[in-house]
Amino acid sequence: MKLSKVTKVLVVVMVFAMMLTACATKATEAPAAAPAATEAPAAAAAETEAPAAEAAFGQADCAPNCSYADMVMCFPQLGAESDWRTANTASFKSEAENLGFQLVFSDAQQKQENQISAVRACIQQGVSVIALPPVVEDGWDAVLTEANNAGIPVIVVDRSVSADESLYMAHIGSDMFLEGQRAAEEFNKKFPEGAKVLELSGTTGSGAAVGRADGFRDALADNIEIIDSQTGNFTRAEAVPVMQAFLQKYKAGEDFQGIFIHNDDMGIGAIEALKAAGVQPGDLFIVSVDGTRGGFQAMVDGWFQADVECNPLLAPQVAEMGLKIMNGDAASVEKHTLTNETVYYPENAAELLPTRQY
Ligand code: AHR
């Protein structure tokens, strides 16, 4: 059969079109195969590489054989406002000397901004652990985050912080709420028929003052009324004018029968004002907190009817925990370690006074 010229042209065009389609299909298939070719080596690597063991937070290079000689502990003390604080500082200094670790000490003079600057300097220095006694509860999030980012563990010491628990390793200190409750129970026992009392409270916004005030209110009997509450900032000097102002406003023994005082130093300041106003020991029922030698003396002299213990000798526990963390054992560290404490009374104050360490 003879093909016409037009038909021959048509056949050539169709064959050419089919060849083009075949080429185009091959071109689009190629990328689909590519990832399979590149995936293979990755899978092989996964099979051969052992997962790297992650160091625990705060673990030092010397782990698991770090000793106290390897430890640099930052201790930005909040101040020197009371005998309790002096004993707390001495506890850290003597522990450093006895165990042989380096203590980076500073005194913030009751100012949070000074404490924050001191913590920042310690982060820069690359200390092993920061033991932080916070002057107030709030406002620590930023600097705790900075310590976290630098891999430096923070142990909150003594007072608490309101920051999220994930921002610090642990807290070692007293149960301030329980201390307030214990003080309230003394008033409840003394005044079953009810009474009016004053409160001389600690540093505003501090974990110690907040906890003690809340615990006191929580446990105080309904028939005992707190007629006034003012801060003396945990110092003798500031407690004197506060007590003087109270005595001008309220008649001792008539308008109020007792005082809850948040620490012994303020109690001693208050006694000074009470004496000057002619109040005698025993005219008022006074409960204080700390259990310092000064507090014991006030019980011996008849001014305090009970002293709720708050133990400042915290350094041994803090140092031990710091070393644990350095050795990679952060997982076994308790989040909150509360100090075992009691209540002291005038009955055996004279006998115990010579044995008091602070
Ligand atoms: O945070 C502990 C308190 O602070 C103590 O009761 C007080 O004496 C100190 O200043």
Short mmCIF file of C-alpha atoms and ligand atoms in Angstrom, two decimals:
data_model
loop_
_atom_site.label_atom_id
_atom_site.label_comp_id
_atom_site.label_asym_id
_atom_site.label_seq_id
_atom_site.Cartn_x
_atom_site.Cartn_y
_atom_site.Cartn_z
CA MET A 1 0.00 0.00 0.00
CA LYS A 2 1.33 3.35 -1.00
CA LEU A 3 1.08 6.15 1.62
CA SER A 4 0.27 9.68 0.63
CA LYS A 5 2.75 12.44 1.38
CA VAL A 6 0.39 13.95 4.02
CA THR A 7 0.03 10.60 5.80
CA LYS A 8 3.84 10.13 5.86
CA VAL A 9 4.24 13.54 7.53
CA LEU A 10 1.54 12.67 10.10
CA VAL A 11 3.28 9.40 11.00
CA VAL A 12 6.62 11.16 11.53
CA VAL A 13 4.96 13.81 13.78
CA MET A 14 3.21 11.11 15.91
CA VAL A 15 6.41 9.08 16.40
CA PHE A 16 8.31 12.22 17.42
CA ALA A 17 5.51 13.19 19.90
CA MET A 18 5.66 9.70 21.51
CA MET A 19 9.45 9.97 21.95
CA LEU A 20 9.06 13.37 23.62
CA THR A 21 6.45 12.02 26.13
CA ALA A 22 8.73 9.11 27.06
CA CYS A 23 11.65 11.49 27.74
CA ALA A 24 9.45 13.80 29.87
CA THR A 25 8.27 10.91 32.13
CA LYS A 26 11.85 9.81 32.80
CA ALA A 27 12.83 13.37 33.81
CA THR A 28 10.07 13.74 36.47
CA GLU A 29 10.73 10.31 38.00
CA ALA A 30 14.36 11.00 38.82
CA PRO A 31 13.95 13.28 41.97
CA ALA A 32 11.61 10.74 43.55
CA ALA A 33 14.45 8.24 43.62
CA ALA A 34 16.99 10.72 45.03
CA PRO A 35 15.98 10.77 48.80
CA ALA A 36 16.13 6.97 48.88
CA ALA A 37 19.72 7.16 47.72
CA THR A 38 20.67 9.81 50.36
CA GLU A 39 18.74 8.16 53.23
CA ALA A 40 20.83 5.02 53.15
CA PRO A 41 24.05 6.40 54.75
CA ALA A 42 22.04 8.08 57.57
CA ALA A 43 20.41 4.79 58.51
CA ALA A 44 23.80 3.11 58.54
CA ALA A 45 25.20 5.79 60.89
CA ALA A 46 22.30 5.36 63.31
CA GLU A 47 23.10 1.68 63.57
CA THR A 48 26.80 2.20 64.36
CA GLU A 49 26.81 5.35 66.64
CA ALA A 50 26.17 4.66 70.39
CA PRO A 51 24.02 7.42 72.03
CA ALA A 52 26.25 9.85 74.00
CA ALA A 53 25.69 9.64 77.83
CA GLU A 54 24.32 13.02 78.99
CA ALA A 55 26.02 14.65 81.99
CA ALA A 56 23.66 15.38 84.89
CA PHE A 57 22.84 19.05 85.54
CA GLY A 58 25.58 20.68 87.59
CA GLN A 59 27.98 17.78 87.12
CA ALA A 60 31.60 18.94 87.25
CA ASP A 61 34.51 17.73 85.12
CA CYS A 62 35.97 15.94 88.15
CA ALA A 63 32.85 13.71 88.49
CA PRO A 64 32.47 11.11 89.86
CA ASN A 65 35.56 11.75 91.99
CA CYS A 66 35.10 15.40 92.97
CA SER A 67 36.15 16.30 96.50
CA TYR A 68 35.55 19.46 98.53
CA ALA A 69 38.88 20.76 97.26
CA ASP A 70 37.26 21.01 93.79
CA MET A 71 34.25 22.99 95.03
CA VAL A 72 33.80 26.73 94.63
CA MET A 73 30.61 27.74 96.46
CA CYS A 74 29.07 31.16 95.93
CA PHE A 75 27.30 32.47 99.04
CA PRO A 76 25.71 35.89 98.47
CA GLN A 77 24.61 36.41 102.07
CA LEU A 78 21.60 38.74 102.39
CA GLY A 79 23.00 40.85 105.23
CA ALA A 80 24.04 40.95 108.88
CA GLU A 81 20.74 42.07 110.39
CA SER A 82 20.58 39.67 113.33
CA ASP A 83 22.47 37.28 115.60
CA TRP A 84 20.78 34.47 113.64
CA ARG A 85 22.33 35.83 110.43
CA THR A 86 25.77 36.16 112.04
CA ALA A 87 25.55 32.50 113.08
CA ASN A 88 24.42 31.53 109.57
CA THR A 89 27.42 33.30 108.00
CA ALA A 90 29.78 31.72 110.53
CA SER A 91 28.34 28.30 109.70
CA PHE A 92 29.29 28.71 106.01
CA LYS A 93 32.71 30.22 106.69
CA SER A 94 33.76 27.56 109.19
CA GLU A 95 32.38 24.72 107.05
CA ALA A 96 34.44 25.98 104.08
CA GLU A 97 37.53 26.06 106.24
CA ASN A 98 36.92 22.63 107.78
CA LEU A 99 36.03 20.83 104.56
CA GLY A 100 38.45 22.74 102.33
CA PHE A 101 36.13 24.25 99.73
CA GLN A 102 36.38 27.80 98.43
CA LEU A 103 33.61 30.15 99.59
CA VAL A 104 32.84 33.22 97.49
CA PHE A 105 31.17 35.36 100.16
CA SER A 106 29.43 38.72 99.85
CA ASP A 107 27.08 40.76 102.07
CA ALA A 108 24.09 42.29 100.26
CA GLN A 109 23.10 44.55 103.18
CA GLN A 110 19.47 43.46 102.95
CA LYS A 111 19.17 44.66 99.31
CA GLN A 112 17.94 42.26 96.65
CA GLU A 113 19.70 44.15 93.85
CA ASN A 114 23.04 43.57 95.61
CA GLN A 115 22.30 39.87 95.88
CA ILE A 116 21.38 39.68 92.19
CA SER A 117 24.65 41.43 91.19
CA ALA A 118 26.62 39.03 93.39
CA VAL A 119 24.92 36.01 91.78
CA ARG A 120 25.73 37.40 88.32
CA ALA A 121 29.40 37.85 89.27
CA CYS A 122 29.46 34.22 90.47
CA ILE A 123 27.96 33.03 87.18
CA GLN A 124 30.68 34.96 85.31
CA GLN A 125 33.30 33.36 87.53
CA GLY A 126 31.90 29.89 86.78
CA VAL A 127 31.47 28.68 90.36
CA SER A 128 30.48 25.05 91.03
CA VAL A 129 27.33 25.85 93.05
CA ILE A 130 25.39 28.88 94.30
CA ALA A 131 23.89 28.78 97.82
CA LEU A 132 21.33 31.59 97.79
CA PRO A 133 19.65 32.94 100.96
CA PRO A 134 17.04 35.21 99.32
CA VAL A 135 16.19 38.41 101.19
CA VAL A 136 12.67 38.43 99.67
CA GLU A 137 10.59 35.78 97.88
CA ASP A 138 9.80 37.47 94.55
CA GLY A 139 11.96 38.74 91.70
CA TRP A 140 14.42 35.86 91.22
CA ASP A 141 13.23 34.38 87.91
CA ALA A 142 15.66 36.22 85.60
CA VAL A 143 18.86 35.55 87.53
CA LEU A 144 17.88 31.94 88.31
CA THR A 145 17.31 31.41 84.58
CA GLU A 146 20.78 32.86 83.90
CA ALA A 147 22.35 30.42 86.37
CA ASN A 148 20.39 27.58 84.78
CA ASN A 149 21.54 28.55 81.30
CA ALA A 150 25.12 28.59 82.55
CA GLY A 151 24.63 25.07 83.99
CA ILE A 152 25.28 26.25 87.57
CA PRO A 153 23.05 24.64 90.22
CA VAL A 154 21.38 26.94 92.76
CA ILE A 155 20.50 25.70 96.25
CA VAL A 156 18.08 28.12 97.91
CA VAL A 157 19.08 28.40 101.55
CA ASP A 158 17.07 29.55 104.60
CA ARG A 159 14.15 31.65 103.19
CA SER A 160 12.13 30.52 100.18
CA VAL A 161 11.64 31.99 96.68
CA SER A 162 8.36 32.23 94.77
CA ALA A 163 10.04 31.30 91.43
CA ASP A 164 9.08 28.09 89.66
CA GLU A 165 10.76 25.07 91.24
CA SER A 166 12.32 24.10 87.91
CA LEU A 167 14.58 27.17 88.18
CA TYR A 168 16.52 25.92 91.21
CA MET A 169 17.96 22.59 92.28
CA ALA A 170 16.75 22.47 95.89
CA HIS A 171 15.74 24.40 99.02
CA ILE A 172 17.25 23.78 102.45
CA GLY A 173 15.79 25.76 105.36
CA SER A 174 13.18 26.09 108.06
CA ASP A 175 9.43 25.62 107.79
CA MET A 176 8.50 29.24 108.48
CA PHE A 177 4.76 28.50 108.30
CA LEU A 178 5.15 25.85 111.01
CA GLU A 179 7.10 28.33 113.15
CA GLY A 180 4.15 30.75 112.94
CA GLN A 181 1.73 27.97 113.84
CA ARG A 182 3.87 26.99 116.83
CA ALA A 183 3.85 30.57 118.08
CA ALA A 184 0.04 30.71 117.72
CA GLU A 185 -0.35 27.52 119.76
CA GLU A 186 1.46 29.20 122.67
CA PHE A 187 -1.09 32.05 122.63
CA ASN A 188 -3.98 29.58 122.33
CA LYS A 189 -2.75 27.72 125.44
CA LYS A 190 -2.18 30.91 127.42
CA PHE A 191 -5.46 32.64 126.50
CA PRO A 192 -8.28 30.09 126.29
CA GLU A 193 -10.73 32.94 127.01
CA GLY A 194 -9.35 35.07 124.18
CA ALA A 195 -6.98 38.04 123.98
CA LYS A 196 -5.74 40.92 121.84
CA VAL A 197 -2.19 40.73 120.50
CA LEU A 198 0.31 42.74 118.46
CA GLU A 199 2.65 41.44 115.80
CA LEU A 200 6.15 42.72 115.17
CA SER A 201 6.94 41.17 111.81
CA GLY A 202 10.13 40.58 109.80
CA THR A 203 11.29 41.99 106.47
CA THR A 204 8.29 42.69 104.25
CA GLY A 205 8.06 40.17 101.40
CA SER A 206 10.62 37.78 102.91
CA GLY A 207 9.82 34.07 103.05
CA ALA A 208 10.43 34.14 106.81
CA ALA A 209 7.97 36.99 107.49
CA VAL A 210 5.33 35.75 105.05
CA GLY A 211 5.51 32.15 106.32
CA ARG A 212 5.43 33.12 110.01
CA ALA A 213 2.56 35.58 109.55
CA ASP A 214 0.50 33.07 107.54
CA GLY A 215 1.18 30.19 109.93
CA PHE A 216 0.31 32.38 112.92
CA ARG A 217 -3.03 33.39 111.43
CA ASP A 218 -3.73 29.83 110.33
CA ALA A 219 -3.41 28.37 113.84
CA LEU A 220 -4.54 31.28 116.05
CA ALA A 221 -7.81 30.66 117.92
CA ASP A 222 -10.80 32.67 116.72
CA ASN A 223 -11.08 34.51 120.03
CA ILE A 224 -7.55 35.93 119.77
CA GLU A 225 -7.38 39.11 117.73
CA ILE A 226 -4.28 40.61 116.09
CA ILE A 227 -5.01 44.31 116.62
CA ASP A 228 -1.93 45.63 114.78
CA SER A 229 1.05 44.38 112.80
CA GLN A 230 4.14 46.38 111.78
CA THR A 231 7.53 45.42 110.41
CA GLY A 232 10.80 45.87 112.28
CA ASN A 233 12.81 44.45 109.35
CA PHE A 234 14.33 41.74 111.58
CA THR A 235 16.64 44.29 113.32
CA ARG A 236 16.93 45.56 116.90
CA ALA A 237 17.37 49.16 115.78
CA GLU A 238 14.19 49.21 113.69
CA ALA A 239 12.13 47.35 116.29
CA VAL A 240 12.63 50.03 118.96
CA PRO A 241 10.63 52.86 117.27
CA VAL A 242 7.97 50.39 116.11
CA MET A 243 7.43 49.22 119.70
CA GLN A 244 7.47 52.83 120.94
CA ALA A 245 4.76 53.72 118.42
CA PHE A 246 2.70 50.69 119.47
CA LEU A 247 2.95 51.79 123.12
CA GLN A 248 1.76 55.28 122.29
CA LYS A 249 -1.24 53.90 120.45
CA TYR A 250 -2.19 50.98 122.74
CA LYS A 251 -2.01 50.59 126.53
CA ALA A 252 0.04 47.51 127.47
CA GLY A 253 -2.01 44.97 129.41
CA GLU A 254 -5.31 46.76 128.69
CA ASP A 255 -5.53 47.17 124.91
CA PHE A 256 -3.31 44.13 124.26
CA GLN A 257 -2.03 41.23 126.34
CA GLY A 258 0.64 39.72 124.13
CA ILE A 259 3.09 40.23 121.26
CA PHE A 260 4.21 37.83 118.57
CA ILE A 261 7.70 38.89 117.47
CA HIS A 262 9.22 37.36 114.32
CA ASN A 263 12.80 37.16 115.65
CA ASP A 264 14.88 37.52 118.80
CA ASP A 265 16.73 40.64 117.68
CA MET A 266 13.48 42.56 117.23
CA GLY A 267 12.37 41.11 120.57
CA ILE A 268 15.45 42.58 122.27
CA GLY A 269 14.73 45.95 120.62
CA ALA A 270 11.11 45.72 121.79
CA ILE A 271 12.21 44.96 125.37
CA GLU A 272 14.27 48.16 125.33
CA ALA A 273 11.15 50.17 124.41
CA LEU A 274 8.96 48.27 126.91
CA LYS A 275 11.43 48.87 129.76
CA ALA A 276 11.58 52.58 128.91
CA ALA A 277 7.77 52.71 129.07
CA GLY A 278 7.73 51.08 132.52
CA VAL A 279 6.43 47.67 131.41
CA GLN A 280 7.72 44.85 133.63
CA PRO A 281 8.80 41.32 132.57
CA GLY A 282 5.72 39.10 132.62
CA ASP A 283 3.21 41.97 132.20
CA LEU A 284 2.81 40.83 128.60
CA PHE A 285 2.91 37.37 127.01
CA ILE A 286 5.71 37.52 124.43
CA VAL A 287 6.59 34.76 121.97
CA SER A 288 9.63 35.19 119.74
CA VAL A 289 11.40 33.13 117.05
CA ASP A 290 15.03 31.94 116.59
CA GLY A 291 16.33 30.57 119.88
CA THR A 292 19.52 32.61 119.94
CA ARG A 293 21.49 33.26 123.13
CA GLY A 294 19.79 36.67 123.27
CA GLY A 295 16.39 34.97 123.11
CA PHE A 296 17.38 32.53 125.86
CA GLN A 297 18.57 35.43 128.02
CA ALA A 298 15.20 37.16 127.46
CA MET A 299 13.49 33.99 128.72
CA VAL A 300 15.80 33.82 131.75
CA ASP A 301 14.98 37.49 132.47
CA GLY A 302 11.25 36.79 132.23
CA TRP A 303 10.48 38.77 129.06
CA PHE A 304 9.86 35.92 126.56
CA GLN A 305 7.45 33.14 127.50
CA ALA A 306 8.45 30.93 124.57
CA ASP A 307 11.05 30.99 121.79
CA VAL A 308 10.32 29.06 118.58
CA GLU A 309 13.53 27.60 117.18
CA CYS A 310 14.87 28.54 113.74
CA ASN A 311 18.22 26.87 113.09
CA PRO A 312 20.87 28.90 111.17
CA LEU A 313 23.52 26.14 111.05
CA LEU A 314 22.72 25.05 107.51
CA ALA A 315 26.15 24.88 105.84
CA PRO A 316 26.92 21.15 106.45
CA GLN A 317 23.77 20.06 104.57
CA VAL A 318 24.32 22.58 101.77
CA ALA A 319 27.97 21.56 101.24
CA GLU A 320 27.09 17.86 101.16
CA MET A 321 24.37 18.47 98.61
CA GLY A 322 26.67 20.65 96.49
CA LEU A 323 29.27 17.88 96.29
CA LYS A 324 26.61 15.33 95.35
CA ILE A 325 25.48 17.51 92.46
CA MET A 326 29.08 18.06 91.29
CA ASN A 327 29.57 14.29 91.24
CA GLY A 328 26.62 13.89 88.87
CA ASP A 329 24.10 12.75 91.46
CA ALA A 330 21.57 15.59 91.11
CA ALA A 331 18.78 13.05 90.62
CA SER A 332 19.04 11.88 94.24
CA VAL A 333 18.79 15.40 95.69
CA GLU A 334 15.59 16.22 97.65
CA LYS A 335 13.74 19.30 96.37
CA HIS A 336 12.89 20.55 99.87
CA THR A 337 14.86 19.74 103.03
CA LEU A 338 13.25 21.17 106.16
CA THR A 339 15.25 21.62 109.34
CA ASN A 340 14.09 19.78 112.47
CA GLU A 341 13.19 22.37 115.09
CA THR A 342 11.45 22.75 118.46
CA VAL A 343 10.08 25.33 120.93
CA TYR A 344 12.07 26.49 123.98
CA TYR A 345 10.59 27.64 127.31
CA PRO A 346 11.81 29.68 130.30
CA GLU A 347 11.70 26.59 132.55
CA ASN A 348 15.00 25.24 131.25
CA ALA A 349 16.40 28.36 129.53
CA ALA A 350 19.05 29.01 132.18
CA GLU A 351 20.27 25.43 131.98
CA LEU A 352 20.43 25.42 128.15
CA LEU A 353 21.86 28.92 127.67
CA PRO A 354 25.53 27.92 128.10
CA THR A 355 25.13 25.15 125.52
CA ARG A 356 23.72 27.39 122.79
CA GLN A 357 25.99 27.66 119.73
CA TYR A 358 24.55 30.97 118.55
O1 AHR B 1 15.35 33.93 107.60
C1 AHR B 1 15.63 33.67 108.92
C2 AHR B 1 15.37 34.88 109.73
O2 AHR B 1 16.18 35.92 109.28
C3 AHR B 1 15.66 34.76 111.21
O3 AHR B 1 14.57 34.48 111.98
C4 AHR B 1 16.07 36.15 111.52
O4 AHR B 1 16.66 36.30 112.76
C5 AHR B 1 16.89 36.47 110.34
O5 AHR B 1 17.23 37.77 110.22
#
